[in-house]
Protein backbone atom coordinates (compact mmCIF):
# COMPACT_ATOMS: atom_id res chain seq x y z
CA MET A 1 90.18 118.49 119.84
CA THR A 2 89.96 114.74 119.20
CA PHE A 3 87.58 112.17 117.79
CA ALA A 4 86.32 111.59 121.35
CA GLU A 5 85.18 115.20 121.38
CA ALA A 6 83.71 114.76 117.91
CA GLU A 7 81.52 111.97 119.33
CA ARG A 8 79.91 114.50 121.68
CA LEU A 9 79.31 116.90 118.77
CA ILE A 10 77.29 114.53 116.62
CA GLU A 11 73.89 115.62 117.96
CA PRO A 12 74.50 119.37 117.47
CA VAL A 13 75.93 118.55 114.01
CA ARG A 14 72.69 116.70 113.20
CA ARG A 15 70.76 119.82 114.16
CA GLY A 16 72.93 121.85 111.76
CA ASP A 17 74.67 123.95 114.43
CA PRO A 18 77.39 125.82 112.47
CA ALA A 19 79.76 126.03 115.47
CA ALA A 20 79.40 122.29 116.11
CA ILE A 21 80.03 121.51 112.43
CA GLU A 22 83.16 123.66 112.48
CA ALA A 23 84.38 122.00 115.68
CA PHE A 24 83.60 118.56 114.23
CA VAL A 25 85.65 119.27 111.10
CA THR A 26 88.50 120.71 113.17
CA ALA A 27 88.55 117.62 115.41
CA THR A 28 88.48 115.07 112.62
CA GLN A 29 90.35 116.75 109.76
CA PRO A 30 93.96 115.73 110.60
CA ASP A 31 93.24 111.98 110.71
CA LEU A 32 90.87 112.20 107.77
CA TRP A 33 93.46 114.02 105.65
CA ARG A 34 96.22 111.53 106.57
CA PHE A 35 93.98 108.59 105.71
CA LEU A 36 93.09 110.05 102.31
CA ALA A 37 96.69 111.13 101.60
CA HIS A 38 97.85 107.56 102.16
CA LEU A 39 95.05 105.97 100.15
CA VAL A 40 95.22 108.32 97.18
CA ASP A 41 97.87 111.06 97.39
CA PRO A 42 98.62 114.20 99.42
CA ALA A 43 97.92 116.51 96.49
CA THR A 44 94.23 115.60 96.34
CA ALA A 45 93.64 114.71 100.01
CA GLU A 46 92.18 118.13 100.83
CA ASP A 47 89.64 117.95 97.97
CA LEU A 48 88.71 114.40 98.95
CA ALA A 49 88.34 115.47 102.60
CA GLN A 50 85.89 118.19 101.53
CA GLU A 51 83.90 115.66 99.53
CA THR A 52 83.91 113.34 102.56
CA TYR A 53 82.52 116.09 104.79
CA LEU A 54 79.84 116.95 102.24
CA ARG A 55 78.72 113.32 102.12
CA ALA A 56 78.94 112.96 105.89
CA LEU A 57 76.87 116.07 106.56
CA ARG A 58 74.22 114.86 104.10
CA ALA A 59 74.15 111.46 105.82
CA VAL A 60 74.52 112.51 109.46
CA GLY A 61 70.78 112.09 110.06
CA ALA A 62 71.10 108.40 109.20
CA PHE A 63 74.05 107.87 111.58
CA ARG A 64 72.77 105.29 114.08
CA GLY A 65 75.79 105.05 116.33
CA ASP A 66 76.39 101.34 115.63
CA ALA A 67 80.03 102.28 115.09
CA SER A 68 82.05 105.18 116.42
CA VAL A 69 81.91 108.54 114.65
CA ARG A 70 85.54 107.96 113.64
CA THR A 71 84.75 104.62 112.01
CA TRP A 72 81.67 106.08 110.30
CA LEU A 73 83.57 109.08 108.90
CA LEU A 74 86.54 106.99 107.74
CA ALA A 75 84.15 104.56 106.01
CA ILE A 76 82.75 107.50 104.05
CA ALA A 77 86.30 108.65 103.26
CA ARG A 78 87.16 105.17 102.07
CA ARG A 79 84.28 105.28 99.58
CA VAL A 80 85.31 108.76 98.43
CA ALA A 81 88.88 107.50 97.87
CA ALA A 82 87.60 104.44 95.99
CA ASP A 83 85.48 106.70 93.77
CA GLU A 84 88.53 108.87 93.03
CA LEU A 85 90.72 105.85 92.22
CA ARG A 86 88.02 104.46 89.91
CA ARG A 87 87.69 107.85 88.21
CA ARG A 88 91.46 108.01 87.69
CA SER A 89 91.59 104.52 86.23
CA ARG A 90 89.03 105.52 83.57
CA ARG A 91 91.11 108.49 82.40
CA LEU A 92 93.27 108.22 79.34
CA PRO A 93 96.87 107.51 80.25
CA THR A 94 99.21 110.47 80.26
CA LEU A 95 102.87 110.59 79.40
CA PRO A 96 104.91 109.38 82.36
CA LEU A 97 107.08 111.86 84.18
CA PRO A 98 110.79 111.11 84.41
CA ASP A 99 111.62 108.77 87.26
CA GLU A 100 112.34 110.52 90.49
CA HIS A 101 114.18 108.15 92.76
CA PRO A 102 113.28 108.15 96.44
CA GLY A 103 116.20 109.31 98.47
CA SER A 104 117.41 111.70 95.78
CA ALA A 105 117.76 115.41 96.44
CA GLY A 106 114.47 116.88 97.50
CA HIS A 107 113.01 113.66 98.92
CA SER A 108 112.70 113.26 102.65
CA GLY A 109 112.53 109.90 104.38
CA ALA A 110 108.88 110.57 105.25
CA ALA A 111 108.04 111.25 101.60
CA GLU A 112 109.74 108.01 100.63
CA ILE A 113 107.71 106.07 103.21
CA ARG A 114 104.46 107.71 102.04
CA ASP A 115 105.34 106.77 98.48
CA LEU A 116 106.03 103.16 99.47
CA ILE A 117 102.74 102.99 101.38
CA ARG A 118 100.86 104.35 98.35
CA ARG A 119 102.40 101.57 96.24
CA LEU A 120 100.93 98.86 98.47
CA PRO A 121 97.91 97.09 96.98
CA LEU A 122 94.74 98.80 98.23
CA GLU A 123 93.58 95.69 100.12
CA ARG A 124 96.76 95.91 102.24
CA ARG A 125 97.16 99.69 102.26
CA GLU A 126 93.74 100.39 103.81
CA PRO A 127 94.13 98.22 106.92
CA PHE A 128 97.78 99.25 107.30
CA VAL A 129 96.96 102.98 107.25
CA LEU A 130 93.94 102.56 109.52
CA THR A 131 95.83 100.60 112.18
CA GLN A 132 99.43 101.76 111.92
CA VAL A 133 99.03 105.40 110.85
CA LEU A 134 95.66 106.39 112.29
CA GLY A 135 95.75 104.07 115.30
CA LEU A 136 92.39 102.33 114.91
CA SER A 137 92.13 99.00 116.63
CA TYR A 138 92.12 95.87 114.51
CA ALA A 139 88.47 95.31 115.54
CA GLU A 140 87.46 98.83 114.45
CA THR A 141 89.31 98.33 111.18
CA ALA A 142 87.60 94.99 110.57
CA HIS A 143 84.23 96.66 111.16
CA LEU A 144 85.07 99.57 108.89
CA LEU A 145 86.33 97.35 106.07
CA GLY A 146 83.60 94.75 106.55
CA CYS A 147 85.98 91.81 106.82
CA PRO A 148 87.01 89.35 109.54
CA LEU A 149 89.52 90.38 112.20
CA GLY A 150 91.99 87.71 111.06
CA THR A 151 91.92 89.11 107.54
CA VAL A 152 92.85 92.56 108.86
CA ARG A 153 95.71 91.11 110.89
CA SER A 154 97.11 89.16 107.93
CA ARG A 155 96.80 92.11 105.55
CA VAL A 156 98.61 94.41 107.97
CA ALA A 157 101.34 91.81 108.45
CA ARG A 158 101.73 91.40 104.69
CA ALA A 159 101.82 95.16 104.23
CA ARG A 160 104.62 95.38 106.82
CA ASP A 161 106.52 92.64 105.02
CA ASP A 162 106.03 94.44 101.68
CA LEU A 163 107.26 97.71 103.17
CA HIS A 164 110.33 96.08 104.75
CA ALA A 165 111.21 94.50 101.41
CA ALA A 166 110.65 97.75 99.49
CA LEU A 167 112.76 99.70 101.98
CA ALA A 168 115.57 97.15 101.66
CA VAL A 169 115.50 97.51 97.87
CA ALA A 170 115.48 101.32 98.09
CA THR A 171 118.37 101.27 100.57
CA ASP A 172 120.39 98.94 98.33
CA ARG A 173 119.77 101.23 95.34
CA ARG A 174 120.99 104.25 97.27
CA LYS A 175 124.14 102.40 98.32
CA GLU A 176 124.84 101.39 94.70
CA THR A 177 124.54 104.96 93.44
CA ARG A 178 127.01 106.36 95.95
């Protein structure tokens, strides 16, 4: 099931049809989880996805259809992620864990890339994940983030540049330790 199928489920979801709600969650959960995992972290993505669905189901009656269901749901997820990041920033700092270098035993290339994406500034990470990981168009992303299309394009380009530079540094470090 895909987001296109989720679009057709929105009316039964509004009526509270349990089968439609389950199908809606099944259709949207993979992209929602990936978005949240990249914005915050994989360990809390499932909890944040549940919070997103709770908020979405409470607000589904107000969904006007100005944007796609995908854009609407990801906008809610974005606010949930922002709330989580704000909550984390208010916590007392904890003792840092020993450095674990990407590329060391136990790290896969995908984990290293996810880590590098999570290190991007949020203003670049959000449009990068939305367009390059989840496949939203630049126009959909601009609508979701509430910024001009050109801003989305420049932030994605800068995120790519940041990632290329970070990968080069990580590669050089691995070569030096061999």
